[in-house]
Short mmCIF file of C-alpha atoms in Angstrom, two decimals:
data_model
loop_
_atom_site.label_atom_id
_atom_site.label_comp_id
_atom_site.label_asym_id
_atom_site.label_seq_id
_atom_site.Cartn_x
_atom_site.Cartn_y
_atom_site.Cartn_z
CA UNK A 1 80.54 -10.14 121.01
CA UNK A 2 78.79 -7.03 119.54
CA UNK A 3 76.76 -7.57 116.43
CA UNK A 4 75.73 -5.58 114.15
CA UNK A 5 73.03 -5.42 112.29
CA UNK A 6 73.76 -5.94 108.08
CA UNK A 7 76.94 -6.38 108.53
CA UNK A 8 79.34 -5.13 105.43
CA UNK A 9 82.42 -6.75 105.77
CA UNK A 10 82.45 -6.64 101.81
CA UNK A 11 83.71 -3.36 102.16
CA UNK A 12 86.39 -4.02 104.43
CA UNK A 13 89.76 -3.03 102.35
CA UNK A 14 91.32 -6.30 103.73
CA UNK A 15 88.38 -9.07 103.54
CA UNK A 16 87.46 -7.52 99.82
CA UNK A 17 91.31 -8.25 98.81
CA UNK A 18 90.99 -11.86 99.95
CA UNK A 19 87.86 -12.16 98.47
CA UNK A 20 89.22 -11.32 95.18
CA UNK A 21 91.44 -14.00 95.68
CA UNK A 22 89.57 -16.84 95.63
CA UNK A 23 89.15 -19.41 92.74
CA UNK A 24 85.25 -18.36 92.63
CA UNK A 25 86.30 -14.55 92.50
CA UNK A 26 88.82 -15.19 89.55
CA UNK A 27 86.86 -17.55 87.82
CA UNK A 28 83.21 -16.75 88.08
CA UNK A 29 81.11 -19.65 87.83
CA UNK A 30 83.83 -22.25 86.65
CA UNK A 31 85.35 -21.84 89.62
CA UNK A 32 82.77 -22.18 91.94
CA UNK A 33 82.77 -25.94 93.41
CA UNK A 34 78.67 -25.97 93.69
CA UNK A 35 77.95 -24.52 90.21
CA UNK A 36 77.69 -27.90 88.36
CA UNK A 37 74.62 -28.39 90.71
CA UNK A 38 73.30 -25.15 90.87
CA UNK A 39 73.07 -24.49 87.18
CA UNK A 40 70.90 -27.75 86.93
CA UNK A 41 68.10 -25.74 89.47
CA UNK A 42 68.18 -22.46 87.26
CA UNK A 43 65.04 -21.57 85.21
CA UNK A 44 64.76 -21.13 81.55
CA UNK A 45 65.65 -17.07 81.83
CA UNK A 46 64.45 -16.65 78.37
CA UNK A 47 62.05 -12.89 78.10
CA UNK A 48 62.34 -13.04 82.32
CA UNK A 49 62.83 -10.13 84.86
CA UNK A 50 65.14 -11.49 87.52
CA UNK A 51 66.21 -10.42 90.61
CA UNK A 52 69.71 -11.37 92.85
CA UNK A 53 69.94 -10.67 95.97
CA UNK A 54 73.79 -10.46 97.27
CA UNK A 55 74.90 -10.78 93.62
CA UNK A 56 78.69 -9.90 94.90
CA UNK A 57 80.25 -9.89 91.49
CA UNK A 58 77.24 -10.82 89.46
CA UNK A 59 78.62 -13.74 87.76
CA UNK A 60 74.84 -15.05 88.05
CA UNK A 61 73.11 -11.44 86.75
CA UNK A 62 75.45 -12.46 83.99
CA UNK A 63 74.26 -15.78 83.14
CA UNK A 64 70.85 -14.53 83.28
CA UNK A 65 71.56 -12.13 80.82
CA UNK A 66 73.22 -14.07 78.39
CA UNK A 67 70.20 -17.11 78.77
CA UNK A 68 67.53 -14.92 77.59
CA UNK A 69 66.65 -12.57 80.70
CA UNK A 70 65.00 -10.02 79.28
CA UNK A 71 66.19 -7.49 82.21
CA UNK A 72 68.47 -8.48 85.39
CA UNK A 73 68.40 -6.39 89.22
CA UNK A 74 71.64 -7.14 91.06
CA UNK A 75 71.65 -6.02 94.17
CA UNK A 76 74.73 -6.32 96.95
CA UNK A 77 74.80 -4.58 100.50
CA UNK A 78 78.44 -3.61 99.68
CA UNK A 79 79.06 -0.81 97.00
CA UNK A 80 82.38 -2.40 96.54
CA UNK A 81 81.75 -5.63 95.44
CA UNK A 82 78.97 -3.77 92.46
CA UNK A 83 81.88 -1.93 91.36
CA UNK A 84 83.54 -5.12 90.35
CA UNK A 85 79.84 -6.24 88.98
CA UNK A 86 79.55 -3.56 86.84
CA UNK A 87 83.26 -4.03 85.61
CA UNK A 88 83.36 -7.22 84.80
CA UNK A 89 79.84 -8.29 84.98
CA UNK A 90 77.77 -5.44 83.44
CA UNK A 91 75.36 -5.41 80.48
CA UNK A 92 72.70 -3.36 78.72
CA UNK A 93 69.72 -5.47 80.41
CA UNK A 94 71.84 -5.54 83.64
CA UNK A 95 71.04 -3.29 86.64
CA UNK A 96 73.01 -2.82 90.35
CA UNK A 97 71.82 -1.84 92.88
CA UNK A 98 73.31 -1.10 96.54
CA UNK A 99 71.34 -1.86 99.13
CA UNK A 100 70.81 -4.44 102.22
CA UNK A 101 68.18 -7.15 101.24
CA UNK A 102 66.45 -6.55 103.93
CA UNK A 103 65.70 -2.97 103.17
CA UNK A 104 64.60 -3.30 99.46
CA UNK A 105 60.79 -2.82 98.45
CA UNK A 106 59.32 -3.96 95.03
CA UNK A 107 55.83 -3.62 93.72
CA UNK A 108 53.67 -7.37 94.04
CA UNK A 109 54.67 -9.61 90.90
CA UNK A 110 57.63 -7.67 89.81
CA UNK A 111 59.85 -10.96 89.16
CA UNK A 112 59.57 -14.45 87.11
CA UNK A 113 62.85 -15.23 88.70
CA UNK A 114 64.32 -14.39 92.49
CA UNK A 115 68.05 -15.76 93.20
CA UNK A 116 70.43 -15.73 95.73
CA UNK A 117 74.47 -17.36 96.15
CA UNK A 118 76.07 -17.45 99.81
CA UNK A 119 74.27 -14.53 101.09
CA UNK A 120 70.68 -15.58 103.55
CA UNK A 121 73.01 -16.68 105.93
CA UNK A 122 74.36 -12.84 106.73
CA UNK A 123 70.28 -11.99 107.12
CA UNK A 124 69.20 -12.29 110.64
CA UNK A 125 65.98 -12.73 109.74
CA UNK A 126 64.69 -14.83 106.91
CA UNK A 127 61.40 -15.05 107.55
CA UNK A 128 60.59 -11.75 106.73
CA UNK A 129 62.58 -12.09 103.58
CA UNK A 130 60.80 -15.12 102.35
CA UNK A 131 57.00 -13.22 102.74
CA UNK A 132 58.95 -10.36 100.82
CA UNK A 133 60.26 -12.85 97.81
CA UNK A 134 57.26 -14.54 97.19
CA UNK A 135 55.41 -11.29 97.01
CA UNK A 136 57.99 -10.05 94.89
CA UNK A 137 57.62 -12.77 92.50
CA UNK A 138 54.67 -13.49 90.11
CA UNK A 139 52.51 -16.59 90.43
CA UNK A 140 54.71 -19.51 89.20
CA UNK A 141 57.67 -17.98 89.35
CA UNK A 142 61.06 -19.52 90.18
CA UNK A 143 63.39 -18.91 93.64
CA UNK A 144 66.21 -20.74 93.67
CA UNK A 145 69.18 -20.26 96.26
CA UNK A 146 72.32 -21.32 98.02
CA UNK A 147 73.23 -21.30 101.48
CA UNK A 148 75.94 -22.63 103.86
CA UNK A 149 74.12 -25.70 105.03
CA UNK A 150 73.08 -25.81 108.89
CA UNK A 151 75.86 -28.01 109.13
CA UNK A 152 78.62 -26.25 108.37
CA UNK A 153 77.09 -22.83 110.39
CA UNK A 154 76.18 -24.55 113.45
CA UNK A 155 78.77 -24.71 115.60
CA UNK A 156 80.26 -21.65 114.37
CA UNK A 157 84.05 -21.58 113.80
CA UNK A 158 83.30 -23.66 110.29
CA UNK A 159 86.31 -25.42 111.09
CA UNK A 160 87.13 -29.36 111.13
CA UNK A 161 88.40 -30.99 114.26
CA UNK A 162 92.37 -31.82 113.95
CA UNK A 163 94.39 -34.17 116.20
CA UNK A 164 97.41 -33.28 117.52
CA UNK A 165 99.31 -33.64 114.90
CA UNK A 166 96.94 -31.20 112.28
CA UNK A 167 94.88 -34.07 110.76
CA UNK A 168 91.40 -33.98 110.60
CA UNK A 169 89.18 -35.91 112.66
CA UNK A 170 85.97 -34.91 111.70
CA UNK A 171 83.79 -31.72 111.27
CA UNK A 172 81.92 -30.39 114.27
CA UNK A 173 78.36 -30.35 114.95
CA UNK A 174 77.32 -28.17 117.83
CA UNK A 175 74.59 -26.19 119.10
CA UNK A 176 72.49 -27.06 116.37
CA UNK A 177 69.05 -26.03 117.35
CA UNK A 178 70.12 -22.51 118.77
CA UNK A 179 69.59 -19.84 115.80
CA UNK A 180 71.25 -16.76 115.31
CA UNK A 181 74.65 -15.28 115.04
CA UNK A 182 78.08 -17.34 114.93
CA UNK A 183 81.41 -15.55 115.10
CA UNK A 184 82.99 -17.84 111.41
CA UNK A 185 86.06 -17.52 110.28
CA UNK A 186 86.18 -16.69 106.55
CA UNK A 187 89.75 -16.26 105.08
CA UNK A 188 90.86 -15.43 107.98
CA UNK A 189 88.45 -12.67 109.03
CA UNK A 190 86.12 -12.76 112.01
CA UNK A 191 82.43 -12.43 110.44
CA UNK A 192 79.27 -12.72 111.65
CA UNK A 193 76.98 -15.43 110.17
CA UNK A 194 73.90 -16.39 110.40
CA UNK A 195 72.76 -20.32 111.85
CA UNK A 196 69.26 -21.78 110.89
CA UNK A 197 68.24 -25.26 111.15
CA UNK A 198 67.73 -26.66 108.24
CA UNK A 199 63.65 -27.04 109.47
CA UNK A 200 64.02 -22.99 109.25
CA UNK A 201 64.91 -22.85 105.68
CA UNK A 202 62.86 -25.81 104.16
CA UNK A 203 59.71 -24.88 106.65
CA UNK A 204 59.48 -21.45 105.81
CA UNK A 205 58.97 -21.76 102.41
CA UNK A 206 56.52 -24.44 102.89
CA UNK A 207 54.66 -22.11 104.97
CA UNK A 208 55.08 -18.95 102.68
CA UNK A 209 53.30 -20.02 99.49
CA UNK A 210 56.19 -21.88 97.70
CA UNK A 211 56.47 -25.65 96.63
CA UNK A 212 60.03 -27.11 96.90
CA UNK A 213 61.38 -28.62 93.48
CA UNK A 214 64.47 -29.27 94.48
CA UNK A 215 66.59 -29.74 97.52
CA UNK A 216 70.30 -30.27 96.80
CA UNK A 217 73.34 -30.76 98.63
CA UNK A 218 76.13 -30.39 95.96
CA UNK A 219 79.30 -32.81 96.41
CA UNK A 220 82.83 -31.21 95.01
CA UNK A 221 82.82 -32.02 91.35
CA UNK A 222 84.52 -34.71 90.28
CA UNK A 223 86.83 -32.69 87.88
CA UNK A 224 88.43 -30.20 91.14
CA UNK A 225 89.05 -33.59 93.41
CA UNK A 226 92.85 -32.67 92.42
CA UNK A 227 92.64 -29.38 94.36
CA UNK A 228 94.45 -29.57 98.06
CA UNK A 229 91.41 -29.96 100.35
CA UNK A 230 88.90 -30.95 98.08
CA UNK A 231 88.54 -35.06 99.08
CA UNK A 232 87.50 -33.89 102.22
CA UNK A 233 84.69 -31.80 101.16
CA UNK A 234 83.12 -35.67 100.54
CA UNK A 235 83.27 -36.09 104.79
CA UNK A 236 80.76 -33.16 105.49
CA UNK A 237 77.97 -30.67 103.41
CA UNK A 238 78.79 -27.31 103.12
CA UNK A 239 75.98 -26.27 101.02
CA UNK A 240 72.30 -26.60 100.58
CA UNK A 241 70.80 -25.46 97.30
CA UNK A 242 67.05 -24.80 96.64
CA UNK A 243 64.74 -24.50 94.18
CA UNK A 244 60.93 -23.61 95.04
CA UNK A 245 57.65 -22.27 92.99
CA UNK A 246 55.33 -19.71 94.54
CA UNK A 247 52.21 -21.76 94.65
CA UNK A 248 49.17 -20.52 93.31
CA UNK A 249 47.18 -18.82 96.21
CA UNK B 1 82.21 -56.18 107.90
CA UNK B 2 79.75 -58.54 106.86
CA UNK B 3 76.41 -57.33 106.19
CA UNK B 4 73.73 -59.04 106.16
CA UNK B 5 70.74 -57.76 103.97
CA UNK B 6 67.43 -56.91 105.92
CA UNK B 7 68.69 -57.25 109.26
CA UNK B 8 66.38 -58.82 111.78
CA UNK B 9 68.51 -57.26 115.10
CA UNK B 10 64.92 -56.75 116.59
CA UNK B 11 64.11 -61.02 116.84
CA UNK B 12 67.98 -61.31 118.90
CA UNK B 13 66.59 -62.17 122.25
CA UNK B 14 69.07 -59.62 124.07
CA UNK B 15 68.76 -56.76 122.06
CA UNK B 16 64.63 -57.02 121.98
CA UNK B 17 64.92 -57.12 125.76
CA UNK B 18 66.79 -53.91 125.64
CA UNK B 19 64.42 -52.38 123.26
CA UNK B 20 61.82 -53.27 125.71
CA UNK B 21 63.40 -51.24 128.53
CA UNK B 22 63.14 -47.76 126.72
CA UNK B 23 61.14 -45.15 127.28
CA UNK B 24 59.16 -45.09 124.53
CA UNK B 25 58.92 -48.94 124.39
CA UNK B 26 56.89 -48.61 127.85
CA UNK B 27 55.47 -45.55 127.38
CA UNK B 28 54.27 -45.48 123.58
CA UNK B 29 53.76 -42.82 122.05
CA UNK B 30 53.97 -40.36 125.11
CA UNK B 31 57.49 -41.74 125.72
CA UNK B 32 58.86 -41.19 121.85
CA UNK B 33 60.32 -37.23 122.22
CA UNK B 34 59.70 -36.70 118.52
CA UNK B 35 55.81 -37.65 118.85
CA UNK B 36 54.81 -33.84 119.87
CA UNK B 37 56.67 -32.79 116.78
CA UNK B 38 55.32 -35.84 114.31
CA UNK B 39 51.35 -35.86 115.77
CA UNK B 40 51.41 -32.53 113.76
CA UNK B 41 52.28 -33.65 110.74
CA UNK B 42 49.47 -36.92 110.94
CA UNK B 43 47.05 -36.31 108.41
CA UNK B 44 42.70 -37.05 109.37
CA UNK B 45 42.59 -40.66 109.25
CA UNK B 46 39.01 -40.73 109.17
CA UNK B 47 37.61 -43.54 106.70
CA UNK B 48 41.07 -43.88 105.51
CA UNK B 49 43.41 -47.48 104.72
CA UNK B 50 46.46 -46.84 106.32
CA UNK B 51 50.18 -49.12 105.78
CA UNK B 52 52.65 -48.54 108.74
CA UNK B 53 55.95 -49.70 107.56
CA UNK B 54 58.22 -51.24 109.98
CA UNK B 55 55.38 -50.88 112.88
CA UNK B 56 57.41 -52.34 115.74
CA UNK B 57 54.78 -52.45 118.72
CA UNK B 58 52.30 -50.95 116.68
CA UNK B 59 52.00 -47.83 118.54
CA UNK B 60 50.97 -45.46 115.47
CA UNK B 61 48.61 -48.03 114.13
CA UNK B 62 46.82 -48.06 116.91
CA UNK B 63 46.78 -44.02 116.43
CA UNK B 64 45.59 -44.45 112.94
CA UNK B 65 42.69 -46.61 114.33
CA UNK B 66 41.63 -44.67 117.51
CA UNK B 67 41.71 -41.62 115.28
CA UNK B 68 39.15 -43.56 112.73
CA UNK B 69 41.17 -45.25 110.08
CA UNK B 70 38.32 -47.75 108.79
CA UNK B 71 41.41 -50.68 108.28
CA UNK B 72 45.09 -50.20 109.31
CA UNK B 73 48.01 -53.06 108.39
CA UNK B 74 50.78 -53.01 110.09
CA UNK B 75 53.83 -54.87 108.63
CA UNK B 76 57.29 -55.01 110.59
CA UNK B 77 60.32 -57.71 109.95
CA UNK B 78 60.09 -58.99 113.14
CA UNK B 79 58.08 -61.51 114.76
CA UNK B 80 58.34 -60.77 118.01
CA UNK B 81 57.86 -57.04 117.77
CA UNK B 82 54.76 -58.15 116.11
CA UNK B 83 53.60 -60.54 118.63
CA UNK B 84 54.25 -57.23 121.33
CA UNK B 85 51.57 -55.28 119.15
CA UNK B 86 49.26 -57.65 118.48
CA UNK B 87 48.85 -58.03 122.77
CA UNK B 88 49.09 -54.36 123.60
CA UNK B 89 47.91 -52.34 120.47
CA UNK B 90 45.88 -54.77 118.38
CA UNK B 91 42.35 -54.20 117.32
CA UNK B 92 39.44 -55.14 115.05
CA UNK B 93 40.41 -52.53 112.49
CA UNK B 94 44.46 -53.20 112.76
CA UNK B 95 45.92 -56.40 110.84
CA UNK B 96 49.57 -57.30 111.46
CA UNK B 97 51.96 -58.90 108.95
CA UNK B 98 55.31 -60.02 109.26
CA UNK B 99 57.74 -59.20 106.24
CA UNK B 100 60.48 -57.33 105.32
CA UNK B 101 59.16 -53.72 103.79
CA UNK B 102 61.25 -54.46 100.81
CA UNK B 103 59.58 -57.63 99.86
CA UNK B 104 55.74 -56.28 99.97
CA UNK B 105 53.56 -56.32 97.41
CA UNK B 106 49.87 -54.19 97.23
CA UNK B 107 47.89 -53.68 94.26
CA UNK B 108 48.07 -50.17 92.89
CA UNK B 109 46.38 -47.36 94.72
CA UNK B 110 45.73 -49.46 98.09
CA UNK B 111 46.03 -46.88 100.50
CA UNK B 112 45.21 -43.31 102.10
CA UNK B 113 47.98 -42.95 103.95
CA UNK B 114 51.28 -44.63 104.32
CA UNK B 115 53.38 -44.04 107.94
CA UNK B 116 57.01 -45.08 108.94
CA UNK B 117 58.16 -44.56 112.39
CA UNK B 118 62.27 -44.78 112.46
CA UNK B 119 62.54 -47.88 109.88
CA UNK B 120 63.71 -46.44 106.76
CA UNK B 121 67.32 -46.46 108.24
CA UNK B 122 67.06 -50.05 107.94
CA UNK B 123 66.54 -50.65 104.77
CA UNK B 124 69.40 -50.58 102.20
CA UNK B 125 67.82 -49.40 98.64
CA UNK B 126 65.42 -46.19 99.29
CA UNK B 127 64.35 -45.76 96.21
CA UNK B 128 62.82 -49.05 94.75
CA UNK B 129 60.90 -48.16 98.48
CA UNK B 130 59.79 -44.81 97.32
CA UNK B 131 58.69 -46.23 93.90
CA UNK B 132 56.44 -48.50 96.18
CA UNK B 133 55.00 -46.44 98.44
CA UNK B 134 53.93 -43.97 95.47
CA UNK B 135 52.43 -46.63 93.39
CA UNK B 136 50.58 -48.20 96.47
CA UNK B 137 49.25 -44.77 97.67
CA UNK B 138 45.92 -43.08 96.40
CA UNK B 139 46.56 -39.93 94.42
CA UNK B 140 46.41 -37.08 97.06
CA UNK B 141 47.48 -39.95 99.43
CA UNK B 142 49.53 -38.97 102.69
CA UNK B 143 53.00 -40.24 103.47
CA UNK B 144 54.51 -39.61 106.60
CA UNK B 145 57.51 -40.81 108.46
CA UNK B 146 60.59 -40.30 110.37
CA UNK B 147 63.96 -41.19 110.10
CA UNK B 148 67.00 -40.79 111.83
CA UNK B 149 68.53 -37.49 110.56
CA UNK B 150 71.67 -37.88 108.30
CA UNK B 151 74.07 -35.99 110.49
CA UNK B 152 73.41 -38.52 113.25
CA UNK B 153 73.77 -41.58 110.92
CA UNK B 154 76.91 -40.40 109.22
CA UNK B 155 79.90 -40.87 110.91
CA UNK B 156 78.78 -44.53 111.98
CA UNK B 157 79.03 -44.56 116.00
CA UNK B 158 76.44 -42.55 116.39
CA UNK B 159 78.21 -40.93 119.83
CA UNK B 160 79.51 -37.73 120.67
CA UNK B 161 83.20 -36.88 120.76
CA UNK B 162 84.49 -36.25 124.58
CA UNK B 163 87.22 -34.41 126.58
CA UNK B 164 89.68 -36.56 128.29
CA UNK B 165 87.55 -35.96 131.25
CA UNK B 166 84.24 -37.71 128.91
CA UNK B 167 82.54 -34.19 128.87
CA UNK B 168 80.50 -34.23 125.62
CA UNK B 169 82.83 -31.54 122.78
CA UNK B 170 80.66 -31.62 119.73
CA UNK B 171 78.85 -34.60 117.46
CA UNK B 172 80.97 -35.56 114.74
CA UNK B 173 80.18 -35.71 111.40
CA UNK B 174 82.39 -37.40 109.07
CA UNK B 175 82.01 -39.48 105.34
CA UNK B 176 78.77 -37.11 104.62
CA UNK B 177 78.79 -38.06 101.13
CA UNK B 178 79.66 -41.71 101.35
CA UNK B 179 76.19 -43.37 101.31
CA UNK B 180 75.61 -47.15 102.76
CA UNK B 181 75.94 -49.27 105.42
CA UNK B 182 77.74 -48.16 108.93
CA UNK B 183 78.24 -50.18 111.93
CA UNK B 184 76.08 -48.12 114.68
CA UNK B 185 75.79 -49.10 118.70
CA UNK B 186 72.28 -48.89 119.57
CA UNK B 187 71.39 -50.10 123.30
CA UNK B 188 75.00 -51.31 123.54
CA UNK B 189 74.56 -53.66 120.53
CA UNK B 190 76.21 -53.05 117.12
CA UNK B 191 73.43 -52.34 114.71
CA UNK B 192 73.99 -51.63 110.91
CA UNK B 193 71.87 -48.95 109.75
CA UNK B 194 72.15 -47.02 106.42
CA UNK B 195 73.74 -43.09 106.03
CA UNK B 196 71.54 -41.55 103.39
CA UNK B 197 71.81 -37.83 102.84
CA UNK B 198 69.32 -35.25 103.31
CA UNK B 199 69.49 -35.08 99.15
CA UNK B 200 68.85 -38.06 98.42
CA UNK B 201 65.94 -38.61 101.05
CA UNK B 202 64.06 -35.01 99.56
CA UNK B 203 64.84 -35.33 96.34
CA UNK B 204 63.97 -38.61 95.83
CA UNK B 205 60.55 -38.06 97.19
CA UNK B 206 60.38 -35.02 94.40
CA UNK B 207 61.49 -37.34 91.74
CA UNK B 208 58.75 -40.23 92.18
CA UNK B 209 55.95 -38.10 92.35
CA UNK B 210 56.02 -36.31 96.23
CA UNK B 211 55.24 -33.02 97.40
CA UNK B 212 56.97 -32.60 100.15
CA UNK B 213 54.26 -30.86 103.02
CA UNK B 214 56.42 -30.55 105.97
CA UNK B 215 60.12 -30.58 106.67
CA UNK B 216 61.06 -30.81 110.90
CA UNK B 217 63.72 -31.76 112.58
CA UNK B 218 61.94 -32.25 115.90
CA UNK B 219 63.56 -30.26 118.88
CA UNK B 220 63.26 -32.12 122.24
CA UNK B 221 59.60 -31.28 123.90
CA UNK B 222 59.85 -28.89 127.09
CA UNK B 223 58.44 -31.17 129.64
CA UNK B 224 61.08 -33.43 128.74
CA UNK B 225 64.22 -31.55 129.31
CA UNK B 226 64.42 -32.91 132.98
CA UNK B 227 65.69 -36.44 131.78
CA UNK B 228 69.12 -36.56 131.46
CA UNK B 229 71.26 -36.25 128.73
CA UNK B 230 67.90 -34.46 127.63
CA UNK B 231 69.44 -30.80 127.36
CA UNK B 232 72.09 -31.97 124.49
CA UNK B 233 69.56 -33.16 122.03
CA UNK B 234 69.45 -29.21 121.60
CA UNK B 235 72.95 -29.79 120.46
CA UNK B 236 72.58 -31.15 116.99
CA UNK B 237 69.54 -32.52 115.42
CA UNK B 238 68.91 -36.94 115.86
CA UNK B 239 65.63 -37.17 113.44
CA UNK B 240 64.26 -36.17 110.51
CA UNK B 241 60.32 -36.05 109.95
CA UNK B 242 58.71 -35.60 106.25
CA UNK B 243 55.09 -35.03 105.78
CA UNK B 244 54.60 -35.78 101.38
CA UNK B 245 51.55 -36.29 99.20
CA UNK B 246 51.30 -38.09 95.83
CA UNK B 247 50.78 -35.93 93.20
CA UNK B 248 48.14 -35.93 90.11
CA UNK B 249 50.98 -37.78 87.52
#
């Protein structure tokens, strides 16, 4: 397997299709299965400067925006995906930007607000990122993010076990204290992903000047139970949502 | 199923026997694999009252004291775990009290630091516990314990899934969601222990006035990777260790 680094598969003509097919893609927010819980963790935007990082569409630069954020920095590794942003997402206090996390500077204190949906786990290295946010954001200030939990990345595939006859058995847990790439399976598509324990994620930011507020695993909501596949999302997480405050120093 | 509230599995002749054949029941401390990983998170018991909930054979009180906590109880639901600590780790400093941790009462305030060594599983209500243990701590107060991590408790059996040929596949995961009671097999005896999820163990800490220090997941030590079976514990993750103080309210 050959990876490579900051991977774009956003920009793949065939991936980006299927993206845009997806009930999160058509519906923004409402159709996201975690939102419910998310938007519980977000700040008060109100007179803020907030930064996403991976904002794909922007559906969260949006809500920013409309709650008060005085200005909003999207930025997305894939030029493709801001397109869409700036179509359907855009706005006068709204600003893309294309470029790999990884590879973005800010002066100290630019932010009141960091975010980030579904995107540390294509960063190799969080670490690095984390000493980045907090300088990034001013004293106080709010990070709050989503990532496929260390359950659903560890083993790689992100696929239940079936019987023989296609039922499901259970979901796998595998190689769970071995970091770094998996080959997943994402509608369809081989992509690399990124495992870290779930020590990695909470740790670092203990150890990086923040103090955890929240810690969230988000069950389906109670109002999508009707879609195919959605009871079983009650047998195993899928996500882990966070919200921290940089600690005074 | 019938369960039985506050199991007592540890006072059933055969099953204490068993317990007394492990590792870490002849060994202590340096026989537990997650000690190298939770010694770090022990706060300086100097001076300090310290409460070990569900003590067993007493092994961390008698930490607590050698390390110079000036009075340590130690309160377990079994008598004859407690009659094992009071002959190999008793001591002037250490008092030993037989009662389920549900049914305790302290005054307000009563102690430094409050341990738990691989009980909380146990116990059927974690938050009336939490509510406790925050009242009965000093502000600034440490609280420290383990707990066996929810993907190990979820599924119930607590085994791996095999090949036809009983080669370990993966560890299943399965009813994430579904909090309560599960039938486990522990030393060859069926056990029930309580699936709580990683949510509702963090989060309830941050709601009854916790910061959360420390976050691990303790990988198995080097120098143990020799005993057998040893090598899979890399394979998905078996405890969970918090480190928490109580806040100013």
């Amino acid at each position: 397997m050959v990876i490579k680094m900051k991977e774009n598969k956003y920009d793949n003509e065939l991936f980006f299709k299927k993206y845009g097919e997806m009930e999160r893609s058509k519906k923004g927010l409402a159709g996201s299965g975690e939102w419910h819980e998310l938007q519980k963790l977000m700040p008060d935007f109100h007179g803020k400067t907030v930064l996403d990082l991976g904002c794909g569409y922007g559906w969260h630069c949006k809500y920013a925006a409309e709650n008060g954020a005085r200005h909003v920095t999207g930025t997305d590794i894939s030029g493709k995906m801001l397109q869409v942003a700036v179509r359907r997402n855009g706005g006068d206090r709204i600003e893309y930007r294309t470029a790999a996390m990884e590879d973005l500077t800010f002066p100290e204190e630019t932010f009141d607000v960091i975010l980030s949906s579904l995107a540390f786990h294509y960063v190799k290295d969080f670490e690095p990122l984390v000493k980045n946010i907090c300088m990034w954001l001013k004293t106080g200030g709010d990070f709050v993010f989503s990532v496929e939990h260390p359950v659903f990345t560890s083993s790689g595939p992100q696929d239940w076990y079936y019987d023989g006859d296609g039922n499901i058995l259970h979901f796998p847990v595998d190689n769970y204290y071995y970091e770094g790439a998996r080959d997943a399976v994402f509608l369809g598509e081989h992509v690399i992903k990124y495992h870290r324990t779930l020590t990695t994620y909470l740790n670092t930011l203990l150890e990086n000047g923040f103090e955890l507020l929240h810690v969230v695993e988000p069950k389906p909501p109670e109002n999508m139970m009707d879609i195919p596949g959605m009871k079983d999302e009650m047998r195993r997480p899928m996500m882990l949502l966070v919200a921290a405050r940089k600690k005074q120093p």
